[in-house]
Amino acid sequence: MEEQELIQIYKHRIRIFLILYIFSEEYSDDTKPSYKKLFQGETKIQKIDFWLRNPDYLSYELLQVAKEDHTKKHEIKHIVKKIFQDNEPILRRAEMKKFFYGAYEDLDDVISFLISVGLVQFSSKRAKDATIRNKKYYITDLAIKKVEKNISELSFLKWYFERCGLIKHFFGKKSGSELKDAQYEIEEYSNASYGNPIEGISPLVKNEFYNLYNETL
């Protein structure tokens, strides 16, 4: 396996684990004492992952928030400016392909790995149409201990933690379906061909930013 491919696999595992860790809710069950947090549903994982991998799309959604809530306008201006000053839409981009329900990448291997090292447990139910439903991802006490012990020493994780925190701050209460609907409102996203990468929208974001702030990115 090529080194670059290994790096992408490693990054994918990190992103998915941190999404589960940061966006999960406290959980308690006497029959499962090692399960400490719970994340429900795969759709939201995919949509958050898309924003982590495509900072231009996240910037666009932040600008929509700024349009609707002027109390957040100043804060969002600085966030979006920094994203583009740091050249994130290019340097942080990790393309995702378009499938039936939008941006998607299979999570089976990642979840299997996280289970194998004791960081996550998983349950689901099979519906009458044979599809897998009601997916639940449990964060274990081992995962929490490892994160709390090592986060200060793993400086490369800082960006992921901060970006997940930012997404949670502005969009954490929205469901996976709501995030999907928001992403589908962007023409470049909705018009992407099945099985092909979803193209970037930096020019669109720059235009939106100028119209809102009368400044260029």
Short mmCIF file of C-alpha atoms in Angstrom, two decimals, residues 68 145 215:
data_model
loop_
_atom_site.label_atom_id
_atom_site.label_comp_id
_atom_site.label_asym_id
_atom_site.label_seq_id
_atom_site.Cartn_x
_atom_site.Cartn_y
_atom_site.Cartn_z
CA GLU A 68 -30.09 35.13 8.98
CA LYS A 145 -9.34 8.10 28.98
CA GLU A 215 -14.89 42.97 1.23
#
